[in-house]
Amino acid sequence: MTGGVCVALTILFTVYGQLVLKWQIGGKALPEGTSEKLSFLMGQFLNPWIVSGFVAAFVASLCWMAAMTKLPLSQAYPFMSLSFVLVTLLSSPLFGEPLTPSKVAGTFLLMVGLVFICR
């Protein structure tokens, strides 16, 4: 597996984890009390979707370690900004989050910055 594939898998697993956690927990209110918060959060571990999000984060870490054996950090890490771009763009159709002009501009600037860093 090439370094680029490892980085791409890191990004995909990271984005999946973020989106699935938002999907499963986003509409629920966090209780006020400390013990209630802890109970609520611990109870989420029984949700297979939540577990899949944590597994995705772990697999993303393994893919990142593999990428680090093949690529310099300064070359690979800028591509992680694509996770911000993908989460921002997918949050609008999936969760109805607003895609404001400032978010679009910021996303565009991230992409432009990535092009400059990779040169």
Short mmCIF file of C-alpha atoms in Angstrom, two decimals:
data_model
loop_
_atom_site.label_atom_id
_atom_site.label_comp_id
_atom_site.label_asym_id
_atom_site.label_seq_id
_atom_site.Cartn_x
_atom_site.Cartn_y
_atom_site.Cartn_z
CA MET A 1 0.00 0.00 0.00
CA THR A 2 1.43 3.39 -0.96
CA GLY A 3 1.78 6.32 1.41
CA GLY A 4 -0.89 8.22 -0.49
CA VAL A 5 -3.36 5.36 -0.09
CA CYS A 6 -2.60 5.23 3.64
CA VAL A 7 -3.26 8.97 3.97
CA ALA A 8 -6.48 8.68 1.95
CA LEU A 9 -7.69 5.84 4.18
CA THR A 10 -6.81 7.89 7.26
CA ILE A 11 -8.95 10.74 5.95
CA LEU A 12 -11.87 8.49 4.99
CA PHE A 13 -11.96 6.67 8.34
CA THR A 14 -11.63 9.97 10.22
CA VAL A 15 -14.50 11.55 8.28
CA TYR A 16 -16.68 8.46 8.70
CA GLY A 17 -16.08 8.48 12.46
CA GLN A 18 -17.00 12.15 12.81
CA LEU A 19 -20.13 11.86 10.69
CA VAL A 20 -21.43 8.71 12.34
CA LEU A 21 -20.90 10.13 15.84
CA LYS A 22 -22.77 13.31 14.89
CA TRP A 23 -25.55 11.25 13.31
CA GLN A 24 -26.04 9.12 16.40
CA ILE A 25 -25.49 11.69 19.15
CA GLY A 26 -26.17 15.05 17.52
CA GLY A 27 -29.85 15.30 18.38
CA LYS A 28 -29.55 14.16 21.97
CA ALA A 29 -29.26 16.59 24.86
CA LEU A 30 -26.37 16.15 27.27
CA PRO A 31 -27.78 15.92 30.82
CA GLU A 32 -26.90 18.59 33.38
CA GLY A 33 -25.51 16.63 36.31
CA THR A 34 -22.05 15.08 36.27
CA SER A 35 -23.23 11.56 37.06
CA GLU A 36 -26.03 11.87 34.50
CA LYS A 37 -23.54 13.04 31.87
CA LEU A 38 -21.25 10.13 32.62
CA SER A 39 -24.14 7.66 32.54
CA PHE A 40 -25.41 9.11 29.25
CA LEU A 41 -22.00 8.95 27.59
CA MET A 42 -21.21 5.46 28.88
CA GLY A 43 -24.61 4.29 27.63
CA GLN A 44 -23.65 5.37 24.12
CA PHE A 45 -21.07 2.58 24.04
CA LEU A 46 -23.97 0.14 23.64
CA ASN A 47 -24.84 1.72 20.29
CA PRO A 48 -23.14 -0.24 17.48
CA TRP A 49 -22.93 2.88 15.31
CA ILE A 50 -21.06 4.73 18.05
CA VAL A 51 -18.73 1.76 18.44
CA SER A 52 -18.13 1.79 14.67
CA GLY A 53 -17.13 5.46 14.93
CA PHE A 54 -14.54 4.65 17.58
CA VAL A 55 -13.30 1.67 15.58
CA ALA A 56 -12.96 3.95 12.55
CA ALA A 57 -10.86 6.36 14.61
CA PHE A 58 -8.62 3.49 15.69
CA VAL A 59 -8.27 2.19 12.12
CA ALA A 60 -7.51 5.75 10.98
CA SER A 61 -4.68 5.82 13.52
CA LEU A 62 -3.29 2.55 12.17
CA CYS A 63 -3.46 3.88 8.61
CA TRP A 64 -1.70 7.06 9.74
CA MET A 65 1.10 5.06 11.34
CA ALA A 66 1.50 3.16 8.06
CA ALA A 67 1.58 6.45 6.15
CA MET A 68 4.31 7.74 8.45
CA THR A 69 6.54 4.80 7.46
CA LYS A 70 6.28 5.86 3.82
CA LEU A 71 6.01 9.66 3.71
CA PRO A 72 7.57 12.67 5.42
CA LEU A 73 5.22 14.23 7.98
CA SER A 74 5.49 17.62 6.26
CA GLN A 75 4.22 16.05 3.04
CA ALA A 76 1.43 13.88 4.49
CA TYR A 77 -0.04 16.04 7.24
CA PRO A 78 -1.34 18.91 5.09
CA PHE A 79 -3.66 16.42 3.38
CA MET A 80 -5.43 15.90 6.69
CA SER A 81 -7.06 19.29 6.04
CA LEU A 82 -9.21 17.42 3.52
CA SER A 83 -11.03 15.89 6.48
CA PHE A 84 -12.20 19.41 7.45
CA VAL A 85 -13.32 20.03 3.89
CA LEU A 86 -15.22 16.75 3.61
CA VAL A 87 -16.91 17.04 7.01
CA THR A 88 -17.97 20.62 6.25
CA LEU A 89 -19.34 19.75 2.82
CA LEU A 90 -21.10 16.57 3.96
CA SER A 91 -22.62 18.12 7.09
CA SER A 92 -24.93 20.25 4.99
CA PRO A 93 -26.78 17.52 3.07
CA LEU A 94 -26.58 14.92 5.84
CA PHE A 95 -27.50 17.02 8.87
CA GLY A 96 -29.01 20.17 7.40
CA GLU A 97 -26.18 22.32 8.72
CA PRO A 98 -25.91 25.65 6.90
CA LEU A 99 -23.22 25.96 4.27
CA THR A 100 -22.70 29.69 4.58
CA PRO A 101 -20.64 31.84 2.22
CA SER A 102 -17.95 32.12 4.88
CA LYS A 103 -17.77 28.31 5.21
CA VAL A 104 -17.52 27.97 1.44
CA ALA A 105 -14.78 30.63 1.34
CA GLY A 106 -12.90 28.98 4.20
CA THR A 107 -13.14 25.60 2.51
CA PHE A 108 -11.84 27.11 -0.71
CA LEU A 109 -8.94 28.73 1.15
CA LEU A 110 -8.05 25.39 2.75
CA MET A 111 -7.89 23.81 -0.70
CA VAL A 112 -5.77 26.66 -2.07
CA GLY A 113 -3.48 26.40 0.94
CA LEU A 114 -3.10 22.67 0.36
CA VAL A 115 -2.04 23.30 -3.23
CA PHE A 116 0.61 25.79 -2.07
CA ILE A 117 1.93 23.56 0.71
CA CYS A 118 2.28 20.58 -1.62
CA ARG A 119 4.38 22.43 -4.19
#
